[in-house]
Short mmCIF file of C-alpha atoms and ligand atoms in Angstrom, two decimals:
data_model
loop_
_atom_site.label_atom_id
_atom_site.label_comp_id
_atom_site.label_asym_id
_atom_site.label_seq_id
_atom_site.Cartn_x
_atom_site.Cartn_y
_atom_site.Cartn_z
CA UNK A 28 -144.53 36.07 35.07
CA UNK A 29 -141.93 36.44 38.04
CA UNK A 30 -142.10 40.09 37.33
CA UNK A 31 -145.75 40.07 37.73
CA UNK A 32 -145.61 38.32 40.49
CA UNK A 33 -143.26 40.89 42.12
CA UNK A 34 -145.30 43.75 41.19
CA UNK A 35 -148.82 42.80 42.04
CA UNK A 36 -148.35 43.88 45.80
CA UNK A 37 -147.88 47.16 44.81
CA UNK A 38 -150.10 46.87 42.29
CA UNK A 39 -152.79 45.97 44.82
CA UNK A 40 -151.52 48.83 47.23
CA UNK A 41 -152.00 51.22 44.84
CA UNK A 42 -155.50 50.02 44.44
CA UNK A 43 -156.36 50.49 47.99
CA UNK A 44 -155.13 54.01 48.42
CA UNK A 45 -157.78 56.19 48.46
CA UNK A 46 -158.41 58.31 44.94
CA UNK A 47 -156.84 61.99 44.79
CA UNK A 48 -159.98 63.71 44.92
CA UNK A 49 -160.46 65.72 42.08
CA UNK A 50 -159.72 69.93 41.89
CA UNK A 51 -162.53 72.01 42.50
CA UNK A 52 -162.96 74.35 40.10
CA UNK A 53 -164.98 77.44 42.50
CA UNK A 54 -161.25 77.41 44.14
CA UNK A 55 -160.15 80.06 40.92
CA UNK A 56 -163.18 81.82 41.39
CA UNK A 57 -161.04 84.21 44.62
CA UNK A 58 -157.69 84.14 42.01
CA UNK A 59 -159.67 85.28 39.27
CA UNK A 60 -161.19 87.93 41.56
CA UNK A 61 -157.99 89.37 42.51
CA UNK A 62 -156.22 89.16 38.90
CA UNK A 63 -159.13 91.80 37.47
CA UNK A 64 -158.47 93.74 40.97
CA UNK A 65 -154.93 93.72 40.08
CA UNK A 66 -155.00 94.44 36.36
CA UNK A 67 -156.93 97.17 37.03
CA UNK A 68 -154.58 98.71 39.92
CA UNK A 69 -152.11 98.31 37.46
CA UNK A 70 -154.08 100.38 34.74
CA UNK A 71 -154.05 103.03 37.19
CA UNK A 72 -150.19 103.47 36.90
CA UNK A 73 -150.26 102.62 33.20
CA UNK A 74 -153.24 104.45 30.85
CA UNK A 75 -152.40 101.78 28.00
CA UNK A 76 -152.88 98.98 30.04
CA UNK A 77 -156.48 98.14 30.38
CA UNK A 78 -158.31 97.66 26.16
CA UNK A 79 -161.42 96.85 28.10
CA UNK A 80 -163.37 96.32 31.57
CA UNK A 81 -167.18 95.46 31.42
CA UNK A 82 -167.31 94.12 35.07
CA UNK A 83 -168.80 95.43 38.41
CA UNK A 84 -167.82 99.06 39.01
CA UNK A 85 -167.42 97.66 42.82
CA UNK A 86 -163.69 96.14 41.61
CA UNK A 87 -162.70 99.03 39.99
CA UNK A 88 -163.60 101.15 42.92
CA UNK A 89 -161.55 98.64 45.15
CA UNK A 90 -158.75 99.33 42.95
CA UNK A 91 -158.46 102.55 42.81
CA UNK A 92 -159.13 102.45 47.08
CA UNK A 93 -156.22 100.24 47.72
CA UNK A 94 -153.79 102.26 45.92
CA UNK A 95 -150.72 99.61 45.55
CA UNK A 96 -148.06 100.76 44.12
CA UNK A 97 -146.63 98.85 41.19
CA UNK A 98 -144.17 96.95 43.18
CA UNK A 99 -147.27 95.80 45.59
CA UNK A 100 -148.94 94.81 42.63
CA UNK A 101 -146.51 92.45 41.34
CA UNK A 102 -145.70 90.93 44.64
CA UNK A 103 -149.50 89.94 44.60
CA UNK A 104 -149.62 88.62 41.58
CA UNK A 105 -146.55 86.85 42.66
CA UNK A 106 -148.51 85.22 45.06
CA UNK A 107 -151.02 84.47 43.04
CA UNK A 108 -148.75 82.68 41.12
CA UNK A 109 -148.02 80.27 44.04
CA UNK A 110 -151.59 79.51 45.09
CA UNK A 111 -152.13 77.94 41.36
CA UNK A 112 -148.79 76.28 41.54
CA UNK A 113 -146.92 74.82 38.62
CA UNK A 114 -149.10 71.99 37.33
CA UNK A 115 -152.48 71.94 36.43
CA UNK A 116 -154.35 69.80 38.33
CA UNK A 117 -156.48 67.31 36.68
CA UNK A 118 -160.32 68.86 36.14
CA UNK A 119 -162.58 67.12 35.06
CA UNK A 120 -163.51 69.65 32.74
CA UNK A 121 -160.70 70.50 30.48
CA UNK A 122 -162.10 74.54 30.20
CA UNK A 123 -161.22 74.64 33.40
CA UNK A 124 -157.74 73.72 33.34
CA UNK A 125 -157.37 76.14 30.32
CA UNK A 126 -158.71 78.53 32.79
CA UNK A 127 -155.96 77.51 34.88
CA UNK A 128 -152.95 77.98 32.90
CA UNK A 129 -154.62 81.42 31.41
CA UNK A 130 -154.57 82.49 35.19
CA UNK A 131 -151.39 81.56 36.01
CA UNK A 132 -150.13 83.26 32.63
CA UNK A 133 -151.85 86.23 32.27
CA UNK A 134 -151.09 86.60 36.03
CA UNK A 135 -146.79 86.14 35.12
CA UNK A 136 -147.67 88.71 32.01
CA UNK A 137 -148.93 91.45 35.23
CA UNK A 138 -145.70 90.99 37.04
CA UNK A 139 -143.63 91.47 34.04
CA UNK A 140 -145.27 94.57 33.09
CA UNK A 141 -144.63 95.85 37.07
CA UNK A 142 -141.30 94.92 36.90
CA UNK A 143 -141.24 97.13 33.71
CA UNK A 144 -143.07 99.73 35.40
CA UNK A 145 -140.56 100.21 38.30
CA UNK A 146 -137.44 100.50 36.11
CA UNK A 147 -136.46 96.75 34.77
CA UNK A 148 -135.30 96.63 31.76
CA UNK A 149 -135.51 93.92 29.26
CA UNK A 150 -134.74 92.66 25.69
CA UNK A 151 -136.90 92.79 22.99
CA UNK A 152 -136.66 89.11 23.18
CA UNK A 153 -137.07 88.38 26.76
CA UNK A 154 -139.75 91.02 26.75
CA UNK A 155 -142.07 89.35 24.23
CA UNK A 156 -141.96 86.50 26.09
CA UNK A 157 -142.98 87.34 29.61
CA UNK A 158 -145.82 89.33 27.89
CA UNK A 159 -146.99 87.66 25.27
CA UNK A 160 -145.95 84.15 25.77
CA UNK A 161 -144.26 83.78 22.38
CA UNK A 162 -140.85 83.93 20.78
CA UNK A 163 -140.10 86.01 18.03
CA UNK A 164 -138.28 84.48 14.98
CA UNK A 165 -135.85 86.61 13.37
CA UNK A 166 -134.95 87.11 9.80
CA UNK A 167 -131.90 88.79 8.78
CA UNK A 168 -131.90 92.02 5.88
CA UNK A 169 -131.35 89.49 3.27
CA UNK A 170 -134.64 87.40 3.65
CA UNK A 171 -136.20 91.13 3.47
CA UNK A 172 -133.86 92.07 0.47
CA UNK A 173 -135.24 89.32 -1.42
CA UNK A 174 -138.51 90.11 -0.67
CA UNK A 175 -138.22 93.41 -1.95
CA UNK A 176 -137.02 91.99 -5.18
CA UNK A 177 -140.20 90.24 -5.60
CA UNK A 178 -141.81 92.90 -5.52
CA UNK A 179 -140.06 94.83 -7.93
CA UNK A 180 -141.30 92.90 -10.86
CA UNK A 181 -144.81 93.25 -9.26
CA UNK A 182 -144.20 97.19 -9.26
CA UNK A 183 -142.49 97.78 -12.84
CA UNK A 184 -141.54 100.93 -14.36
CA UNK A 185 -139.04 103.66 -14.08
CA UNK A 186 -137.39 104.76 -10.69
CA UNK A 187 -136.38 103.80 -7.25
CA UNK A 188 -138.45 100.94 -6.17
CA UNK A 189 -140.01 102.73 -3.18
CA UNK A 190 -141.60 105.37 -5.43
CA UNK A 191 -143.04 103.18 -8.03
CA UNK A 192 -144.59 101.04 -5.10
CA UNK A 193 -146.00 104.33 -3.75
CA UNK A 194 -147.20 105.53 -6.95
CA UNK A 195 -149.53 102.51 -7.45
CA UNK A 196 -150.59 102.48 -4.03
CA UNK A 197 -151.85 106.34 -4.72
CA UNK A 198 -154.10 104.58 -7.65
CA UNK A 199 -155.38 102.42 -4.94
CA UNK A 200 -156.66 105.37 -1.91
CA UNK A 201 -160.34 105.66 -1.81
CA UNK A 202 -161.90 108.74 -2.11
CA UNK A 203 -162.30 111.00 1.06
CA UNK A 204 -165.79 111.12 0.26
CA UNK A 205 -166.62 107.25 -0.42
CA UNK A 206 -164.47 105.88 2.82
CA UNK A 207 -167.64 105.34 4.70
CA UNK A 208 -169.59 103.50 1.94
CA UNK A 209 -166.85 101.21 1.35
CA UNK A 210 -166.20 100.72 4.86
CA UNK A 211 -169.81 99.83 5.50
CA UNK A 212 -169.95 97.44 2.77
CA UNK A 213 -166.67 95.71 3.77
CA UNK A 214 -167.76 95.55 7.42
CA UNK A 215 -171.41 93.89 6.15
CA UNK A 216 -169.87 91.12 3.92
CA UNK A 217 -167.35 89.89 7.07
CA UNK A 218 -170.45 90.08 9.18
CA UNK A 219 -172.87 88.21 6.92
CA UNK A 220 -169.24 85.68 6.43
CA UNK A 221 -168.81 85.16 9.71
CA UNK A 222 -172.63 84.79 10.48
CA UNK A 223 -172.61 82.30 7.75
CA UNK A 224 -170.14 79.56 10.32
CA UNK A 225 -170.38 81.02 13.51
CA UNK A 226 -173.40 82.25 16.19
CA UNK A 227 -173.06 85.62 17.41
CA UNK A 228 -174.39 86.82 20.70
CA UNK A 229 -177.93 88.77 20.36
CA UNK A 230 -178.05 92.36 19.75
CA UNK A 231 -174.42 92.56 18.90
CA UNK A 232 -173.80 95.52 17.07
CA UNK A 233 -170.73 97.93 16.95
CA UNK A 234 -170.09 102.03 16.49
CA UNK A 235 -167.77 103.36 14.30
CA UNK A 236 -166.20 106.75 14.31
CA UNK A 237 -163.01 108.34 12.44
CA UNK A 238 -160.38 110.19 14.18
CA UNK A 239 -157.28 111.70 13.83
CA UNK A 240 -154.37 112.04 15.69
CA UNK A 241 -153.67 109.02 16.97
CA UNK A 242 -150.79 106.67 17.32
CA UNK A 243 -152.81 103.62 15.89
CA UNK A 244 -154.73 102.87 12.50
CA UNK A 245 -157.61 101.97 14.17
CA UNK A 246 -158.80 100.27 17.33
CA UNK A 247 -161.72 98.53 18.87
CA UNK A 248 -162.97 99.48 21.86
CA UNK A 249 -165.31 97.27 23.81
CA UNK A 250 -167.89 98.24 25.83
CA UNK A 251 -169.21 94.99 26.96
CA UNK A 252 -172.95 94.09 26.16
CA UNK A 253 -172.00 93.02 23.39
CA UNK A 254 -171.06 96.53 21.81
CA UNK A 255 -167.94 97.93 20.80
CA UNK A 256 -166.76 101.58 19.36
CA UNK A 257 -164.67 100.76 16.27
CA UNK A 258 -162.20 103.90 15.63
CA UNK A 259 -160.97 104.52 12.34
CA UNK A 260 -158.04 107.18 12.27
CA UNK A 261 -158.16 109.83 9.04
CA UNK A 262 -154.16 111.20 9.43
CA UNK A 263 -153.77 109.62 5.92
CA UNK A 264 -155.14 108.77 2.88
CA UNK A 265 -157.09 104.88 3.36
CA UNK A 266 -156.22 102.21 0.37
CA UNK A 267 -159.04 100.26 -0.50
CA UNK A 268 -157.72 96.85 0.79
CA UNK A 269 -157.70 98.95 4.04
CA UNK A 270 -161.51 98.17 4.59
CA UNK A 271 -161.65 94.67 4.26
CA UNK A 272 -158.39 94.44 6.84
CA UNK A 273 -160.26 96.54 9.30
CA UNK A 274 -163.71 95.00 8.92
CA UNK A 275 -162.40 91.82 9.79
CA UNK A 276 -159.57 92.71 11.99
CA UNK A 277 -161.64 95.05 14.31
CA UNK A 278 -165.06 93.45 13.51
CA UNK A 279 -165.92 90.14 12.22
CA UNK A 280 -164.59 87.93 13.32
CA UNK A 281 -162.08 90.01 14.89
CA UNK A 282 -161.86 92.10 18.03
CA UNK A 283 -165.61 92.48 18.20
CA UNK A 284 -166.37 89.09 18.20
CA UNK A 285 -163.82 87.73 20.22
CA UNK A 286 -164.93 89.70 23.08
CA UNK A 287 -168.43 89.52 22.70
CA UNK A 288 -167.88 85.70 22.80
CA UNK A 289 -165.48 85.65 25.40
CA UNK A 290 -168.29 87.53 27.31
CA UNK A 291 -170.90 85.12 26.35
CA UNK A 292 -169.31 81.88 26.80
CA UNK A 293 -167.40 82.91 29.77
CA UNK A 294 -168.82 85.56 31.37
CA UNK A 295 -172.30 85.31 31.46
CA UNK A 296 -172.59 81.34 31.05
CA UNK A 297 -170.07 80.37 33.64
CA UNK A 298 -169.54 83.44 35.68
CA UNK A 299 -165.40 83.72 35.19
CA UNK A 300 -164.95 87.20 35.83
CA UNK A 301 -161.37 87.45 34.34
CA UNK A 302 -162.70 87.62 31.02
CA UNK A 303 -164.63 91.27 31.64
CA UNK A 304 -161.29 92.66 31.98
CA UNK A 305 -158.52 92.91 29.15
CA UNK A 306 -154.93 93.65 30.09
CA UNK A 307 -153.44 94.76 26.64
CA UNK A 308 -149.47 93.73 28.10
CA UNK A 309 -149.91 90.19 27.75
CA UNK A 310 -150.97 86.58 26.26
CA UNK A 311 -154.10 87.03 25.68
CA UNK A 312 -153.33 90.32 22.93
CA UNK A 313 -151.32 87.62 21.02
CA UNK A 314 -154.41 85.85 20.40
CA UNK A 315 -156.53 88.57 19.49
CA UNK A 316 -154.17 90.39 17.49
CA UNK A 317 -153.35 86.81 15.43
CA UNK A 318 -157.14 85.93 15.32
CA UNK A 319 -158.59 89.20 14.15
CA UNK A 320 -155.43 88.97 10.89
CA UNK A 321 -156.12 85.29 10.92
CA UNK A 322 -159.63 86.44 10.34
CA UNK A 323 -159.29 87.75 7.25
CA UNK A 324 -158.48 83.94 5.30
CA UNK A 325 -161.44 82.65 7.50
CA UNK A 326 -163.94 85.07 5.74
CA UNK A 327 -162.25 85.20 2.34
CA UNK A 328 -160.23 82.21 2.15
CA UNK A 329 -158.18 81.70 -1.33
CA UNK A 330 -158.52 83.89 -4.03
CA UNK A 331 -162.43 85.13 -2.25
CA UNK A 332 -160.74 88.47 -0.68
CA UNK A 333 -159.65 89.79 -4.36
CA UNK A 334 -162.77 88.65 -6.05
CA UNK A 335 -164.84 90.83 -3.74
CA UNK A 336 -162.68 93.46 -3.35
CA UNK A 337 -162.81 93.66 -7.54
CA UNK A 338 -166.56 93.04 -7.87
CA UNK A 339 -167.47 95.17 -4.87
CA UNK A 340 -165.22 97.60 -3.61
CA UNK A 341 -163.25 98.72 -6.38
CA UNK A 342 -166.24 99.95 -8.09
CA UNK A 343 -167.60 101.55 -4.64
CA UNK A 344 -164.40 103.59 -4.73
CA UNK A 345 -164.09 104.18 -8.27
CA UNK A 346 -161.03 102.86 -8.77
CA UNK A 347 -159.68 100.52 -11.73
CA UNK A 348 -160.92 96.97 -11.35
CA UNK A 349 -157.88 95.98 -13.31
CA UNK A 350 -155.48 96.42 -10.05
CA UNK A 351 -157.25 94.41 -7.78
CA UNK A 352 -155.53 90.98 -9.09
CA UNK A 353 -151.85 92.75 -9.20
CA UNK A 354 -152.82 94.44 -5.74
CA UNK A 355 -153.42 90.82 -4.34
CA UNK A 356 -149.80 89.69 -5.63
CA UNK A 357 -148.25 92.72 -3.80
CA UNK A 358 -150.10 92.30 -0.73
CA UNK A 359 -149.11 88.73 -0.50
CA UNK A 360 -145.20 89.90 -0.07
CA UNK A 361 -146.19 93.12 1.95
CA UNK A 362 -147.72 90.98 4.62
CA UNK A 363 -144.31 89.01 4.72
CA UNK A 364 -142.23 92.14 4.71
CA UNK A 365 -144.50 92.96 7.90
CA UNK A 366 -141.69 90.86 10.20
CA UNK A 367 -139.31 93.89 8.91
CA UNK A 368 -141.55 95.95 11.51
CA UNK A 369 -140.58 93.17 13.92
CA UNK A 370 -136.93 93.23 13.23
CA UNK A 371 -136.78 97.16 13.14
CA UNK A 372 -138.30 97.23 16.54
CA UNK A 373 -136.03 94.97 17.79
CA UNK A 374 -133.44 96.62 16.96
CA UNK A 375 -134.64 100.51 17.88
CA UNK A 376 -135.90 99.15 21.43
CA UNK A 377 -132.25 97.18 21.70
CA UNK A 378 -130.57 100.32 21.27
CA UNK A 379 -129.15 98.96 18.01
CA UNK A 380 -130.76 101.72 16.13
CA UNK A 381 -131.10 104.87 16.69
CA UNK A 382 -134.64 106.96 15.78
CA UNK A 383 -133.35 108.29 12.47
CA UNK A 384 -131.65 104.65 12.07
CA UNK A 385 -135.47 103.24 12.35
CA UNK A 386 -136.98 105.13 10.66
CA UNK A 387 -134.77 105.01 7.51
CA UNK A 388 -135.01 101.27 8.08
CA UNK A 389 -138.40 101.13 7.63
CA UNK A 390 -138.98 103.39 4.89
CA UNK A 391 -136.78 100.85 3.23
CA UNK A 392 -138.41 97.43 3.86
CA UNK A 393 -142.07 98.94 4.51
CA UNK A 394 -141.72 101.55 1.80
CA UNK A 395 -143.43 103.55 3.24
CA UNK A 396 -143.34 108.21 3.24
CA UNK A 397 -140.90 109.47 6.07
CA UNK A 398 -144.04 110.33 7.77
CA UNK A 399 -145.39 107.16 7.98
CA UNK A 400 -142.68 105.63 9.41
CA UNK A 401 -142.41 108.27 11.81
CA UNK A 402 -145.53 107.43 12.83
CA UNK A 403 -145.42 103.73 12.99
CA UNK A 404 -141.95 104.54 15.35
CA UNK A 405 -144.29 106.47 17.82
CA UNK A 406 -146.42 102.86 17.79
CA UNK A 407 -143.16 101.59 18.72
CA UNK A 408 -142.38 103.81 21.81
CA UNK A 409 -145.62 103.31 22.98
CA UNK A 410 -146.52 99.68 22.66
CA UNK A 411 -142.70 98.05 21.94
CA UNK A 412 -142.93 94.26 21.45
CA UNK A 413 -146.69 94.26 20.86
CA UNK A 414 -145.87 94.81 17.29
CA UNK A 415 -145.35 90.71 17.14
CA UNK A 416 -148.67 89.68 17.99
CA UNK A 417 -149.98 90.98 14.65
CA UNK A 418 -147.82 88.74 12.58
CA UNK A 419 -146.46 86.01 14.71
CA UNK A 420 -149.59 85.93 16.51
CA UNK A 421 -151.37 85.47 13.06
CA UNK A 422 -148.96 83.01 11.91
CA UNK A 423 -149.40 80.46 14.91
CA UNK A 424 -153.32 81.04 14.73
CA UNK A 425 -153.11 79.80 11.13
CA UNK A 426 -151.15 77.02 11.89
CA UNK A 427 -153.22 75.70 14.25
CA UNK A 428 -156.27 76.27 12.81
CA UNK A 429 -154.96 74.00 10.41
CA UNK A 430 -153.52 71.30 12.53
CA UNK A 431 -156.74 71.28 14.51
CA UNK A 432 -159.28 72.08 11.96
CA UNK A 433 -158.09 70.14 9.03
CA UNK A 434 -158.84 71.13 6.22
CA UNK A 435 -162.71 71.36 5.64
CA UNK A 436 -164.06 74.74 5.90
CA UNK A 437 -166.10 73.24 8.70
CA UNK A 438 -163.32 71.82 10.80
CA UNK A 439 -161.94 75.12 10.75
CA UNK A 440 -164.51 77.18 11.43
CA UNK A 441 -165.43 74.82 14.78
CA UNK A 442 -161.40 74.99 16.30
CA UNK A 443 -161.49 78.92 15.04
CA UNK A 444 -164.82 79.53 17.14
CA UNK A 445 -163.43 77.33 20.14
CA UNK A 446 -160.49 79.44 19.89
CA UNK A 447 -162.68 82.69 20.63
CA UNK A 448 -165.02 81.44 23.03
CA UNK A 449 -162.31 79.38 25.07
CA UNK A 450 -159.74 80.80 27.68
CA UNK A 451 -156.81 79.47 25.05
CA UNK A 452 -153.46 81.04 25.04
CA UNK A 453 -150.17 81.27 23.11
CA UNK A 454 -148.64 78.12 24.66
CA UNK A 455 -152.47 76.16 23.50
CA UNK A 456 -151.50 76.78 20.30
CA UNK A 457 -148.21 74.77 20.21
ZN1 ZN B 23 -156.03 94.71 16.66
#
């Protein structure tokens, strides 16, 4: 009671003082204008650095006019920085205060990249984190070791275990001939999936073309309207289980989706003209790299994936039908020894390893030909710590999809589709 007593002047000042009035929201509209000026400055000093602009040609031409050198275009973003300050003021939509913090981190993932760009160097570590937002676990050789001894009674027979895992990955390639039919039917079953939980914008539709030569797999390129151009590369033989990852992972409900909804929801409903740009150096990759993998359980959850690859693809391809279940069992510690790529990376970009080092490495705990580890080190060179947001990133969007979502196929499908259609970011996801 005394206490009461004591406290209810202040109590009743506090009442009197006039309310904080609340944010306005058209006050990121002028930061949001300059970040897509900036990121695409900085895509003039870096080719890798913009996946995608579908904005008004008028920024891009005011970017290439004002010519700032890297250093000028961190020292903006800097500023940037300082306008939004370091709270989030309380919205009164909550969209907007994720639009807030994806500002003000996208906006620290442009000055890291500058500071890379004139000279800095950093960790692998440190690295991942001002670009991506995240923190890389790390595994030592043994957690790999045993991994690889998993799989060894997966792969039996006679030989090292390397060959005998590449031996019944030959039995698994799909015919030069049939890769477009099987790709087409993949791409149609994640489509009619994802169509099945989710609305997609009208008169989305995607291209796809194969290539060779390239340091990547494959890769989605968006075109906005709703389009993309989905590139599929040729330099080697493509296992069947190939076509379901890249169906999903670049199409639906991967890459494709997620920026034709970004577009749709963010874009074109509320007018946020941050989301017609891309930067591929920071946060935001982590979610679509971990979504588009994540992707893959959404559309086939459980054992669904292996039953359709069996009763669909296997025969498309005319391969055995038999190796679809044991292919399922091997893929399931493949996709764990993926982290190896992680750890070999680390080490290569830490100067740990040298390029003979790495590559030996990860012939060893990817099992994969001398060539394709060569190859997968000139990924490395060219997009260094990226390589997390594949797994890490797809390992965070699964846990939260299941934190958030529950565990009814509907719960998950509504936090999954908020995820894609919502300015959300690594630190969301915690
Ligand atoms: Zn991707």
């Amino acid at each position: 009671m005394r206490l009461l007593f004591r406290l209810l002047p202040l109590l009743v000042l506090a009442g009197c003082r006039a309310p904080t009035p609340a944010p306005d929201p058209a006050a990121l509209d002028p930061v949001a204008f300059r970040y897509v000026t900036l990121v695409l400055a900085l895509g003039t000093h870096d080719a890798n650095y913009v996946d995608a602009y579908h904005g008004p040609d008028s920024i891009r031409t005011l970017a290439v006019a004002e010519s700032l050198s890297v250093a000028q275009i961190g020292a903006s973003a800097d500023s940037l920085i300082a306008t939004l300050g370091d709270n989030v003021p309380r919205y009164a939509d909550s969209v907007v205060a994720l639009r807030h913090s994806y500002l003000r981190a996208q906006l620290g993932a442009v000055t890291a990249r500058a500071r890379m760009l004139g000279g800095e160097r950093m960790s692998f570590d440190q690295e991942a984190l001002a670009l991506y937002d995240a923190q890389p676990p790390h595994f030592p050789d043994a957690h790999f070791d045993s991994l690889l001894a998993q799989l060894d009674t997966l792969v039996p027979g006679r030989g090292p275990l390397a060959q005998r895992f590449q031996r019944f990955r030959d039995r698994l390639m799909i015919p030069a001939g049939r890769v477009d039919t099987v790709f087409k039917t993949a791409i149609a079953a994640c489509r009619a999936r994802t169509l099945a939980h989710m609305p997609l914008p009208p008169g989305e539709r995607f291209d796809l073309e194969y290539v060779k030569g390239t340091p990547w797999n494959a890769y989605n390129w968006y075109k906005g309207g709703f389009l993309s151009l989905i590139q599929v590369n040729l330099d080697f033989p493509i296992p069947v289980d190939r076509a379901v990852d890249l169906a999903c992972h670049e199409g639906y409900p991967g890459h494709h989706v997620y920026n034709a909804r970004l577009e749709e929801s963010l874009v074109d409903r509320r007018g946020w003209l941050e989301f017609s740009v891309y930067p591929l150096f920071t946060p935001q990759s982590l979610i679509a790299e971990g979504s588009a993998n994540f992707g893959i359980d959404m559309v086939f959850p459980g054992p669904e994936r292996t039953v359709f690859e069996r009763d669909s693809l296997f025969p498309l391809a005319g391969l055995d039908t038999a190796l679809a279940l044991r292919n399922s069992a091997v893929r399931e510690v493949v996709e764990r020894l993926n982290y190896a790529r992680n750890e070999v990376a680390r080490r290569y970009l830490d100067g740990e390893l040298d390029s003979t080092a790495a590559r030996l490495a990860m012939s060893r705990y990817w099992l994969v030909t001398p060539e394709a580890a060569a190859k997968t080190l000139r990924f490395i060179d060219t997009y260094r710590s990226y390589v997390i947001n594949y797994n890490l990133g797809r390992d965070m969007v699964a846990a939260w999809v299941a934190r958030a979502g529950g565990d009814s196929p509907e719960g998950r499908w509504r936090v999954f589709t908020e995820l894609l259609s919502s300015p959300r970011l690594p630190h969301d996801l915690q």
